[in-house]
Amino acid sequence: MSIPRHPPHTPGAPARKMSTAAKVGVGCGGCAVLALIGLVGLILLGMLVSTPEGSAAEPSPVEEVVPELVGLSLPEAEELLEEADLDLGEPELVASGDEVEWTRSAMVVCAQDVADDTAVLGLAPEGVDCPEEDTDPQEWPALPSSEGQDLPDARERFESLGLTVVVESAFGDVDAPATDAADLSVCAQRPDEGEETAPFDDGLEVELFVVSSGQECPARVGDPSPEPEPEPEPAPAPESTPESAPAPAPAPDPEPAPEPAPVEGVHPGSFCSQHWQFGRTNNGTLMQCTTTAEDSRFRWRSA
């Protein structure tokens, strides 16, 4: 008996057909899949076109923020530049005036120019108007000379610049005079004329070496004062004794003045006003208030 390949058709059971709705569903699902594949393809194509092969998109650079310095004092501007990791270039003088201070704290920023991590500032003394337009830089004033001036005039001039004045004797063996003395004349100064240029440091001190008015200055600051001229000897009294009387004995030479006792408890290297005098430290070391060829200021040094 042969076995049929297909089961026999049962009469009365018609073959099952796919509905129209099912046919439409299968067709729409295929369209959705094709649309999704097309969208992915467009995205990949856009990535290949916009970004060259082997290169990555670079992030946009971050713009560095430069602080606004105009209107600030020079020390305030320096502090902000340091916080921004910017260097301060050589400042320029864009405006000047009379009877103004020339220290750094008295300088006001009128303009700024930042390039290559360096800021160049245009400055003017406090109280002087900034120029409305760009102008060529002016020359910074240098430290003036006070040699030959009366002490009050020299002191007033330096203090008007915002500087501190220290008065010292020009002679090494003379104590420093009173700071309010009026009958004094300036022989020299330290720093010398032109050694410092504005804007001056706020702590800059100017030492003025003085002598009494009408007195000659020493050849070098720190030299001892000249010896006073001896008084003329009085004329001998006329002889009233007979020739046979013995001549009067000559007067004994005056005893030299005793040397001053050493100053006790001095500190090696500290400034001293007992010029050329000896002293002792707390340990008993003998010191002398003197100068050296390298340092003209009087300090306690080993004797």
PDB file of C-alpha atoms in Angstrom:
ATOM      1  CA  MET A   1       0.000   0.000   0.000  1.00  0.00           C
ATOM      2  CA  SER A   2       1.353   3.384  -0.867  1.00  0.00           C
ATOM      3  CA  ILE A   3       1.229   6.223   1.673  1.00  0.00           C
ATOM      4  CA  PRO A   4      -0.091   9.503   0.233  1.00  0.00           C
ATOM      5  CA  ARG A   5       2.296  12.547   0.409  1.00  0.00           C
ATOM      6  CA  HIS A   6      -0.438  14.906   1.667  1.00  0.00           C
ATOM      7  CA  PRO A   7      -3.294  14.182   3.964  1.00  0.00           C
ATOM      8  CA  PRO A   8      -6.510  13.724   2.120  1.00  0.00           C
ATOM      9  CA  HIS A   9      -8.786  16.686   1.823  1.00  0.00           C
ATOM     10  CA  THR A  10     -11.621  16.472   4.146  1.00  0.00           C
ATOM     11  CA  PRO A  11     -14.803  17.419   2.492  1.00  0.00           C
ATOM     12  CA  GLY A  12     -16.596  20.266   4.144  1.00  0.00           C
ATOM     13  CA  ALA A  13     -13.372  21.917   5.590  1.00  0.00           C
ATOM     14  CA  PRO A  14     -12.335  24.644   3.151  1.00  0.00           C
ATOM     15  CA  ALA A  15      -8.671  25.737   2.965  1.00  0.00           C
ATOM     16  CA  ARG A  16      -7.729  28.638   5.427  1.00  0.00           C
ATOM     17  CA  LYS A  17      -6.918  31.913   3.734  1.00  0.00           C
ATOM     18  CA  MET A  18      -4.964  35.018   5.185  1.00  0.00           C
ATOM     19  CA  SER A  19      -7.208  37.952   5.964  1.00  0.00           C
ATOM     20  CA  THR A  20      -6.826  41.330   4.308  1.00  0.00           C
ATOM     21  CA  ALA A  21      -5.980  43.004   7.645  1.00  0.00           C
ATOM     22  CA  ALA A  22      -3.179  40.499   8.238  1.00  0.00           C
ATOM     23  CA  LYS A  23      -1.762  41.136   4.787  1.00  0.00           C
ATOM     24  CA  VAL A  24      -1.756  44.897   5.438  1.00  0.00           C
ATOM     25  CA  GLY A  25      -0.021  44.394   8.857  1.00  0.00           C
ATOM     26  CA  VAL A  26       2.796  42.409   7.358  1.00  0.00           C
ATOM     27  CA  GLY A  27       3.365  45.088   4.757  1.00  0.00           C
ATOM     28  CA  CYS A  28       3.503  48.019   7.261  1.00  0.00           C
ATOM     29  CA  GLY A  29       5.955  46.184   9.549  1.00  0.00           C
ATOM     30  CA  GLY A  30       8.309  45.755   6.643  1.00  0.00           C
ATOM     31  CA  CYS A  31       8.082  49.439   5.870  1.00  0.00           C
ATOM     32  CA  ALA A  32       8.966  50.359   9.468  1.00  0.00           C
ATOM     33  CA  VAL A  33      12.030  48.135   9.405  1.00  0.00           C
ATOM     34  CA  LEU A  34      13.186  49.670   6.133  1.00  0.00           C
ATOM     35  CA  ALA A  35      12.658  53.202   7.485  1.00  0.00           C
ATOM     36  CA  LEU A  36      14.706  52.420  10.618  1.00  0.00           C
ATOM     37  CA  ILE A  37      17.543  50.964   8.532  1.00  0.00           C
ATOM     38  CA  GLY A  38      17.524  54.083   6.328  1.00  0.00           C
ATOM     39  CA  LEU A  39      17.676  56.428   9.343  1.00  0.00           C
ATOM     40  CA  VAL A  40      20.679  54.573  10.817  1.00  0.00           C
ATOM     41  CA  GLY A  41      22.382  54.730   7.439  1.00  0.00           C
ATOM     42  CA  LEU A  42      21.866  58.481   7.188  1.00  0.00           C
ATOM     43  CA  ILE A  43      23.320  58.981  10.709  1.00  0.00           C
ATOM     44  CA  LEU A  44      26.421  56.924   9.845  1.00  0.00           C
ATOM     45  CA  LEU A  45      26.829  58.761   6.547  1.00  0.00           C
ATOM     46  CA  GLY A  46      26.634  62.132   8.312  1.00  0.00           C
ATOM     47  CA  MET A  47      29.305  61.080  10.826  1.00  0.00           C
ATOM     48  CA  LEU A  48      31.631  59.967   8.039  1.00  0.00           C
ATOM     49  CA  VAL A  49      31.165  63.202   6.102  1.00  0.00           C
ATOM     50  CA  SER A  50      31.490  65.608   9.077  1.00  0.00           C
ATOM     51  CA  THR A  51      34.433  63.918  10.804  1.00  0.00           C
ATOM     52  CA  PRO A  52      37.500  62.855   8.762  1.00  0.00           C
ATOM     53  CA  GLU A  53      38.587  59.277   9.230  1.00  0.00           C
ATOM     54  CA  GLY A  54      41.058  58.895  12.101  1.00  0.00           C
ATOM     55  CA  SER A  55      40.409  62.351  13.590  1.00  0.00           C
ATOM     56  CA  ALA A  56      38.411  63.298  16.684  1.00  0.00           C
ATOM     57  CA  ALA A  57      36.326  66.403  17.155  1.00  0.00           C
ATOM     58  CA  GLU A  58      38.369  69.071  19.004  1.00  0.00           C
ATOM     59  CA  PRO A  59      36.730  70.861  21.938  1.00  0.00           C
ATOM     60  CA  SER A  60      36.196  74.605  21.538  1.00  0.00           C
ATOM     61  CA  PRO A  61      38.951  76.634  23.230  1.00  0.00           C
ATOM     62  CA  VAL A  62      38.136  78.322  26.555  1.00  0.00           C
ATOM     63  CA  GLU A  63      38.746  82.059  26.405  1.00  0.00           C
ATOM     64  CA  GLU A  64      41.051  83.302  29.180  1.00  0.00           C
ATOM     65  CA  VAL A  65      39.571  86.006  31.376  1.00  0.00           C
ATOM     66  CA  VAL A  66      41.789  89.107  31.679  1.00  0.00           C
ATOM     67  CA  PRO A  67      41.067  91.122  34.844  1.00  0.00           C
ATOM     68  CA  GLU A  68      39.968  94.732  34.473  1.00  0.00           C
ATOM     69  CA  LEU A  69      42.701  96.849  36.061  1.00  0.00           C
ATOM     70  CA  VAL A  70      41.911 100.414  34.980  1.00  0.00           C
ATOM     71  CA  GLY A  71      41.213 102.616  38.004  1.00  0.00           C
ATOM     72  CA  LEU A  72      43.066 100.399  40.477  1.00  0.00           C
ATOM     73  CA  SER A  73      46.274 101.278  42.297  1.00  0.00           C
ATOM     74  CA  LEU A  74      49.461  99.583  41.116  1.00  0.00           C
ATOM     75  CA  PRO A  75      49.682  97.198  44.136  1.00  0.00           C
ATOM     76  CA  GLU A  76      46.031  96.154  43.624  1.00  0.00           C
ATOM     77  CA  ALA A  77      46.655  95.529  39.916  1.00  0.00           C
ATOM     78  CA  GLU A  78      49.755  93.467  40.705  1.00  0.00           C
ATOM     79  CA  GLU A  79      47.728  91.274  43.069  1.00  0.00           C
ATOM     80  CA  LEU A  80      45.071  90.545  40.404  1.00  0.00           C
ATOM     81  CA  LEU A  81      47.730  89.837  37.767  1.00  0.00           C
ATOM     82  CA  GLU A  82      49.372  87.324  40.090  1.00  0.00           C
ATOM     83  CA  GLU A  83      46.022  85.576  40.664  1.00  0.00           C
ATOM     84  CA  ALA A  84      45.519  85.390  36.866  1.00  0.00           C
ATOM     85  CA  ASP A  85      49.075  83.993  36.323  1.00  0.00           C
ATOM     86  CA  LEU A  86      50.038  87.053  34.271  1.00  0.00           C
ATOM     87  CA  ASP A  87      53.412  88.794  34.428  1.00  0.00           C
ATOM     88  CA  LEU A  88      53.790  92.562  34.925  1.00  0.00           C
ATOM     89  CA  GLY A  89      55.810  94.248  32.217  1.00  0.00           C
ATOM     90  CA  GLU A  90      57.693  97.518  32.519  1.00  0.00           C
ATOM     91  CA  PRO A  91      55.043 100.099  33.520  1.00  0.00           C
ATOM     92  CA  GLU A  92      54.670 103.217  31.391  1.00  0.00           C
ATOM     93  CA  LEU A  93      54.028 106.777  32.577  1.00  0.00           C
ATOM     94  CA  VAL A  94      51.138 108.246  30.568  1.00  0.00           C
ATOM     95  CA  ALA A  95      50.473 111.399  32.630  1.00  0.00           C
ATOM     96  CA  SER A  96      52.339 113.388  35.305  1.00  0.00           C
ATOM     97  CA  GLY A  97      51.866 116.421  37.513  1.00  0.00           C
ATOM     98  CA  ASP A  98      53.503 118.712  40.057  1.00  0.00           C
ATOM     99  CA  GLU A  99      53.528 118.168  43.826  1.00  0.00           C
ATOM    100  CA  VAL A 100      52.447 114.517  43.606  1.00  0.00           C
ATOM    101  CA  GLU A 101      53.760 111.369  45.238  1.00  0.00           C
ATOM    102  CA  TRP A 102      55.785 108.953  43.119  1.00  0.00           C
ATOM    103  CA  THR A 103      55.616 105.758  45.184  1.00  0.00           C
ATOM    104  CA  ARG A 104      54.107 102.549  43.795  1.00  0.00           C
ATOM    105  CA  SER A 105      51.027 102.744  46.013  1.00  0.00           C
ATOM    106  CA  ALA A 106      50.321 106.257  44.676  1.00  0.00           C
ATOM    107  CA  MET A 107      50.229 105.080  41.035  1.00  0.00           C
ATOM    108  CA  VAL A 108      46.820 104.558  39.340  1.00  0.00           C
ATOM    109  CA  VAL A 109      46.254 102.354  36.265  1.00  0.00           C
ATOM    110  CA  CYS A 110      45.026 104.386  33.269  1.00  0.00           C
ATOM    111  CA  ALA A 111      45.395 101.704  30.560  1.00  0.00           C
ATOM    112  CA  GLN A 112      46.300  98.041  30.167  1.00  0.00           C
ATOM    113  CA  ASP A 113      47.631  95.914  27.315  1.00  0.00           C
ATOM    114  CA  VAL A 114      47.892  92.130  27.802  1.00  0.00           C
ATOM    115  CA  ALA A 115      49.804  90.021  25.277  1.00  0.00           C
ATOM    116  CA  ASP A 116      51.790  86.782  25.606  1.00  0.00           C
ATOM    117  CA  ASP A 117      50.881  86.398  29.307  1.00  0.00           C
ATOM    118  CA  THR A 118      52.436  89.820  30.066  1.00  0.00           C
ATOM    119  CA  ALA A 119      50.519  92.944  31.068  1.00  0.00           C
ATOM    120  CA  VAL A 120      51.907  96.400  30.281  1.00  0.00           C
ATOM    121  CA  LEU A 121      50.196  99.082  32.366  1.00  0.00           C
ATOM    122  CA  GLY A 122      49.918 102.796  31.670  1.00  0.00           C
ATOM    123  CA  LEU A 123      50.142 104.666  34.990  1.00  0.00           C
ATOM    124  CA  ALA A 124      49.613 108.160  36.356  1.00  0.00           C
ATOM    125  CA  PRO A 125      50.140 109.556  39.891  1.00  0.00           C
ATOM    126  CA  GLU A 126      47.076 109.679  42.094  1.00  0.00           C
ATOM    127  CA  GLY A 127      45.245 112.965  41.615  1.00  0.00           C
ATOM    128  CA  VAL A 128      46.349 113.357  37.971  1.00  0.00           C
ATOM    129  CA  ASP A 129      43.705 112.814  35.262  1.00  0.00           C
ATOM    130  CA  CYS A 130      44.314 109.978  32.819  1.00  0.00           C
ATOM    131  CA  PRO A 131      44.659 111.044  29.166  1.00  0.00           C
ATOM    132  CA  GLU A 132      41.511 110.610  27.051  1.00  0.00           C
ATOM    133  CA  GLU A 133      43.509 109.296  24.063  1.00  0.00           C
ATOM    134  CA  ASP A 134      46.592 107.140  23.660  1.00  0.00           C
ATOM    135  CA  THR A 135      49.762 109.179  24.189  1.00  0.00           C
ATOM    136  CA  ASP A 136      53.446 108.425  23.976  1.00  0.00           C
ATOM    137  CA  PRO A 137      54.966 107.273  27.304  1.00  0.00           C
ATOM    138  CA  GLN A 138      56.740 109.915  29.350  1.00  0.00           C
ATOM    139  CA  GLU A 139      60.060 109.538  31.176  1.00  0.00           C
ATOM    140  CA  TRP A 140      59.861 108.476  34.816  1.00  0.00           C
ATOM    141  CA  PRO A 141      61.414 111.029  37.237  1.00  0.00           C
ATOM    142  CA  ALA A 142      64.637 110.001  38.960  1.00  0.00           C
ATOM    143  CA  LEU A 143      65.688 110.540  42.583  1.00  0.00           C
ATOM    144  CA  PRO A 144      66.767 114.208  42.939  1.00  0.00           C
ATOM    145  CA  SER A 145      69.898 115.567  44.614  1.00  0.00           C
ATOM    146  CA  SER A 146      69.903 117.375  47.955  1.00  0.00           C
ATOM    147  CA  GLU A 147      73.640 118.124  48.233  1.00  0.00           C
ATOM    148  CA  GLY A 148      74.288 121.624  49.577  1.00  0.00           C
ATOM    149  CA  GLN A 149      70.678 122.210  50.609  1.00  0.00           C
ATOM    150  CA  ASP A 150      69.506 123.112  54.090  1.00  0.00           C
ATOM    151  CA  LEU A 151      68.137 120.087  55.918  1.00  0.00           C
ATOM    152  CA  PRO A 152      64.525 121.375  56.259  1.00  0.00           C
ATOM    153  CA  ASP A 153      64.297 122.046  52.503  1.00  0.00           C
ATOM    154  CA  ALA A 154      65.798 118.667  51.568  1.00  0.00           C
ATOM    155  CA  ARG A 155      63.563 116.815  54.020  1.00  0.00           C
ATOM    156  CA  GLU A 156      60.412 118.522  52.709  1.00  0.00           C
ATOM    157  CA  ARG A 157      61.342 117.714  49.111  1.00  0.00           C
ATOM    158  CA  PHE A 158      61.854 113.982  49.658  1.00  0.00           C
ATOM    159  CA  GLU A 159      58.822 113.584  51.909  1.00  0.00           C
ATOM    160  CA  SER A 160      56.654 115.266  49.258  1.00  0.00           C
ATOM    161  CA  LEU A 161      57.658 112.408  46.937  1.00  0.00           C
ATOM    162  CA  GLY A 162      56.330 109.915  49.499  1.00  0.00           C
ATOM    163  CA  LEU A 163      59.787 108.835  50.745  1.00  0.00           C
ATOM    164  CA  THR A 164      61.124 108.403  54.292  1.00  0.00           C
ATOM    165  CA  VAL A 165      64.076 110.585  55.387  1.00  0.00           C
ATOM    166  CA  VAL A 166      66.767 109.460  57.866  1.00  0.00           C
ATOM    167  CA  VAL A 167      69.234 112.109  59.133  1.00  0.00           C
ATOM    168  CA  GLU A 168      72.826 111.109  59.975  1.00  0.00           C
ATOM    169  CA  SER A 169      75.999 113.037  60.806  1.00  0.00           C
ATOM    170  CA  ALA A 170      78.510 113.270  57.979  1.00  0.00           C
ATOM    171  CA  PHE A 171      81.345 112.822  60.530  1.00  0.00           C
ATOM    172  CA  GLY A 172      81.960 109.373  61.911  1.00  0.00           C
ATOM    173  CA  ASP A 173      82.726 110.530  65.448  1.00  0.00           C
ATOM    174  CA  VAL A 174      79.689 112.810  65.821  1.00  0.00           C
ATOM    175  CA  ASP A 175      76.277 111.574  66.921  1.00  0.00           C
ATOM    176  CA  ALA A 176      73.297 111.979  64.651  1.00  0.00           C
ATOM    177  CA  PRO A 177      71.751 115.439  65.104  1.00  0.00           C
ATOM    178  CA  ALA A 178      68.176 116.096  66.105  1.00  0.00           C
ATOM    179  CA  THR A 179      65.831 115.517  63.183  1.00  0.00           C
ATOM    180  CA  ASP A 180      64.188 118.937  63.644  1.00  0.00           C
ATOM    181  CA  ALA A 181      67.467 120.871  63.692  1.00  0.00           C
ATOM    182  CA  ALA A 182      67.368 123.828  61.309  1.00  0.00           C
ATOM    183  CA  ASP A 183      71.031 124.923  61.220  1.00  0.00           C
ATOM    184  CA  LEU A 184      72.276 121.892  59.270  1.00  0.00           C
ATOM    185  CA  SER A 185      73.438 121.474  55.693  1.00  0.00           C
ATOM    186  CA  VAL A 186      73.356 118.295  53.552  1.00  0.00           C
ATOM    187  CA  CYS A 187      76.738 116.948  52.407  1.00  0.00           C
ATOM    188  CA  ALA A 188      75.624 113.692  50.757  1.00  0.00           C
ATOM    189  CA  GLN A 189      72.709 111.318  50.450  1.00  0.00           C
ATOM    190  CA  ARG A 190      72.138 107.601  50.026  1.00  0.00           C
ATOM    191  CA  PRO A 191      70.850 106.465  47.497  1.00  0.00           C
ATOM    192  CA  ASP A 192      72.687 108.974  45.345  1.00  0.00           C
ATOM    193  CA  GLU A 193      71.033 111.198  42.783  1.00  0.00           C
ATOM    194  CA  GLY A 194      69.523 109.165  39.921  1.00  0.00           C
ATOM    195  CA  GLU A 195      70.184 105.743  41.498  1.00  0.00           C
ATOM    196  CA  GLU A 196      66.445 105.152  41.925  1.00  0.00           C
ATOM    197  CA  THR A 197      63.695 105.885  39.409  1.00  0.00           C
ATOM    198  CA  ALA A 198      59.950 106.213  39.992  1.00  0.00           C
ATOM    199  CA  PRO A 199      57.705 104.512  40.788  1.00  0.00           C
ATOM    200  CA  PHE A 200      59.663 104.279  44.060  1.00  0.00           C
ATOM    201  CA  ASP A 201      59.195 101.436  46.528  1.00  0.00           C
ATOM    202  CA  ASP A 202      56.946 102.462  49.406  1.00  0.00           C
ATOM    203  CA  GLY A 203      59.621 101.504  51.958  1.00  0.00           C
ATOM    204  CA  LEU A 204      62.457 103.431  50.285  1.00  0.00           C
ATOM    205  CA  GLU A 205      64.510 105.431  52.831  1.00  0.00           C
ATOM    206  CA  VAL A 206      66.796 108.329  51.893  1.00  0.00           C
ATOM    207  CA  GLU A 207      69.713 108.919  54.292  1.00  0.00           C
ATOM    208  CA  LEU A 208      70.892 112.536  54.503  1.00  0.00           C
ATOM    209  CA  PHE A 209      74.398 113.140  55.893  1.00  0.00           C
ATOM    210  CA  VAL A 210      74.659 116.616  57.390  1.00  0.00           C
ATOM    211  CA  VAL A 211      77.061 119.037  59.079  1.00  0.00           C
ATOM    212  CA  SER A 212      76.466 122.280  60.922  1.00  0.00           C
ATOM    213  CA  SER A 213      75.763 125.188  58.621  1.00  0.00           C
ATOM    214  CA  GLY A 214      79.027 126.879  57.609  1.00  0.00           C
ATOM    215  CA  GLN A 215      81.102 123.794  58.451  1.00  0.00           C
ATOM    216  CA  GLU A 216      83.034 122.063  55.681  1.00  0.00           C
ATOM    217  CA  CYS A 217      81.920 118.587  54.656  1.00  0.00           C
ATOM    218  CA  PRO A 218      84.363 115.697  55.149  1.00  0.00           C
ATOM    219  CA  ALA A 219      86.200 114.308  52.149  1.00  0.00           C
ATOM    220  CA  ARG A 220      84.391 111.021  52.714  1.00  0.00           C
ATOM    221  CA  VAL A 221      81.257 110.354  54.735  1.00  0.00           C
ATOM    222  CA  GLY A 222      82.284 108.780  58.039  1.00  0.00           C
ATOM    223  CA  ASP A 223      85.655 110.530  58.360  1.00  0.00           C
ATOM    224  CA  PRO A 224      86.371 111.946  61.851  1.00  0.00           C
ATOM    225  CA  SER A 225      85.681 115.606  62.482  1.00  0.00           C
ATOM    226  CA  PRO A 226      88.685 117.969  62.189  1.00  0.00           C
ATOM    227  CA  GLU A 227      90.684 118.784  65.307  1.00  0.00           C
ATOM    228  CA  PRO A 228      89.951 122.276  66.677  1.00  0.00           C
ATOM    229  CA  GLU A 229      92.750 124.819  66.208  1.00  0.00           C
ATOM    230  CA  PRO A 230      94.757 125.376  69.418  1.00  0.00           C
ATOM    231  CA  GLU A 231      94.188 128.633  71.209  1.00  0.00           C
ATOM    232  CA  PRO A 232      97.139 131.085  71.077  1.00  0.00           C
ATOM    233  CA  GLU A 233      99.384 131.045  74.131  1.00  0.00           C
ATOM    234  CA  PRO A 234      99.210 134.167  76.277  1.00  0.00           C
ATOM    235  CA  ALA A 235     102.149 136.553  76.111  1.00  0.00           C
ATOM    236  CA  PRO A 236     104.639 136.126  79.006  1.00  0.00           C
ATOM    237  CA  ALA A 237     104.326 138.603  81.838  1.00  0.00           C
ATOM    238  CA  PRO A 238     107.156 141.107  82.189  1.00  0.00           C
ATOM    239  CA  GLU A 239     109.892 139.998  84.538  1.00  0.00           C
ATOM    240  CA  SER A 240     109.718 141.816  87.841  1.00  0.00           C
ATOM    241  CA  THR A 241     112.220 139.729  89.777  1.00  0.00           C
ATOM    242  CA  PRO A 242     115.899 140.418  89.919  1.00  0.00           C
ATOM    243  CA  GLU A 243     118.230 138.536  87.606  1.00  0.00           C
ATOM    244  CA  SER A 244     119.484 136.443  90.504  1.00  0.00           C
ATOM    245  CA  ALA A 245     115.997 135.007  91.191  1.00  0.00           C
ATOM    246  CA  PRO A 246     115.464 131.491  89.867  1.00  0.00           C
ATOM    247  CA  ALA A 247     113.274 131.093  86.830  1.00  0.00           C
ATOM    248  CA  PRO A 248     109.807 129.753  87.602  1.00  0.00           C
ATOM    249  CA  ALA A 249     109.305 126.068  87.012  1.00  0.00           C
ATOM    250  CA  PRO A 250     107.398 125.286  83.797  1.00  0.00           C
ATOM    251  CA  ALA A 251     103.796 124.266  84.210  1.00  0.00           C
ATOM    252  CA  PRO A 252     103.260 120.520  84.003  1.00  0.00           C
ATOM    253  CA  ASP A 253     101.660 119.131  80.892  1.00  0.00           C
ATOM    254  CA  PRO A 254      97.946 118.560  81.316  1.00  0.00           C
ATOM    255  CA  GLU A 255      96.954 114.977  81.901  1.00  0.00           C
ATOM    256  CA  PRO A 256      95.196 113.380  78.932  1.00  0.00           C
ATOM    257  CA  ALA A 257      91.484 112.857  79.303  1.00  0.00           C
ATOM    258  CA  PRO A 258      90.635 109.295  80.296  1.00  0.00           C
ATOM    259  CA  GLU A 259      89.394 106.998  77.581  1.00  0.00           C
ATOM    260  CA  PRO A 260      85.618 106.428  77.797  1.00  0.00           C
ATOM    261  CA  ALA A 261      84.656 103.130  79.348  1.00  0.00           C
ATOM    262  CA  PRO A 262      83.536 100.438  76.868  1.00  0.00           C
ATOM    263  CA  VAL A 263      79.810 100.281  76.228  1.00  0.00           C
ATOM    264  CA  GLU A 264      78.416  97.114  77.744  1.00  0.00           C
ATOM    265  CA  GLY A 265      75.910  94.728  76.170  1.00  0.00           C
ATOM    266  CA  VAL A 266      76.404  95.656  72.511  1.00  0.00           C
ATOM    267  CA  HIS A 267      75.225  93.402  69.687  1.00  0.00           C
ATOM    268  CA  PRO A 268      77.666  92.555  66.863  1.00  0.00           C
ATOM    269  CA  GLY A 269      76.569  94.050  63.530  1.00  0.00           C
ATOM    270  CA  SER A 270      73.976  96.445  64.958  1.00  0.00           C
ATOM    271  CA  PHE A 271      74.042 100.187  64.152  1.00  0.00           C
ATOM    272  CA  CYS A 272      75.736 102.441  66.727  1.00  0.00           C
ATOM    273  CA  SER A 273      76.049 106.142  67.391  1.00  0.00           C
ATOM    274  CA  GLN A 274      79.149 105.948  69.679  1.00  0.00           C
ATOM    275  CA  HIS A 275      81.446 106.383  66.698  1.00  0.00           C
ATOM    276  CA  TRP A 276      84.923 104.862  67.148  1.00  0.00           C
ATOM    277  CA  GLN A 277      84.138 103.935  70.780  1.00  0.00           C
ATOM    278  CA  PHE A 278      84.772 100.461  72.167  1.00  0.00           C
ATOM    279  CA  GLY A 279      82.165  98.183  73.633  1.00  0.00           C
ATOM    280  CA  ARG A 280      81.707  94.659  74.958  1.00  0.00           C
ATOM    281  CA  THR A 281      79.111  92.028  74.213  1.00  0.00           C
ATOM    282  CA  ASN A 282      77.325  90.107  76.954  1.00  0.00           C
ATOM    283  CA  ASN A 283      79.999  87.430  76.509  1.00  0.00           C
ATOM    284  CA  GLY A 284      82.815  89.936  77.059  1.00  0.00           C
ATOM    285  CA  THR A 285      83.981  90.164  73.414  1.00  0.00           C
ATOM    286  CA  LEU A 286      85.619  93.530  72.669  1.00  0.00           C
ATOM    287  CA  MET A 287      83.844  95.432  69.851  1.00  0.00           C
ATOM    288  CA  GLN A 288      84.275  98.868  68.271  1.00  0.00           C
ATOM    289  CA  CYS A 289      81.747 101.203  66.642  1.00  0.00           C
ATOM    290  CA  THR A 290      83.419 101.706  63.262  1.00  0.00           C
ATOM    291  CA  THR A 291      83.059 101.492  59.471  1.00  0.00           C
ATOM    292  CA  THR A 292      84.730  99.418  56.748  1.00  0.00           C
ATOM    293  CA  ALA A 293      85.841 100.058  53.201  1.00  0.00           C
ATOM    294  CA  GLU A 294      82.702  98.290  51.948  1.00  0.00           C
ATOM    295  CA  ASP A 295      80.222  99.790  54.432  1.00  0.00           C
ATOM    296  CA  SER A 296      80.359 103.442  55.522  1.00  0.00           C
ATOM    297  CA  ARG A 297      77.678 102.988  58.175  1.00  0.00           C
ATOM    298  CA  PHE A 298      78.778 102.664  61.770  1.00  0.00           C
ATOM    299  CA  ARG A 299      78.158  99.223  63.245  1.00  0.00           C
ATOM    300  CA  TRP A 300      79.529  97.285  66.202  1.00  0.00           C
ATOM    301  CA  ARG A 301      82.354  95.217  64.754  1.00  0.00           C
ATOM    302  CA  SER A 302      85.058  93.031  66.296  1.00  0.00           C
ATOM    303  CA  ALA A 303      87.900  95.192  67.581  1.00  0.00           C
TER     304      ALA A 303
END
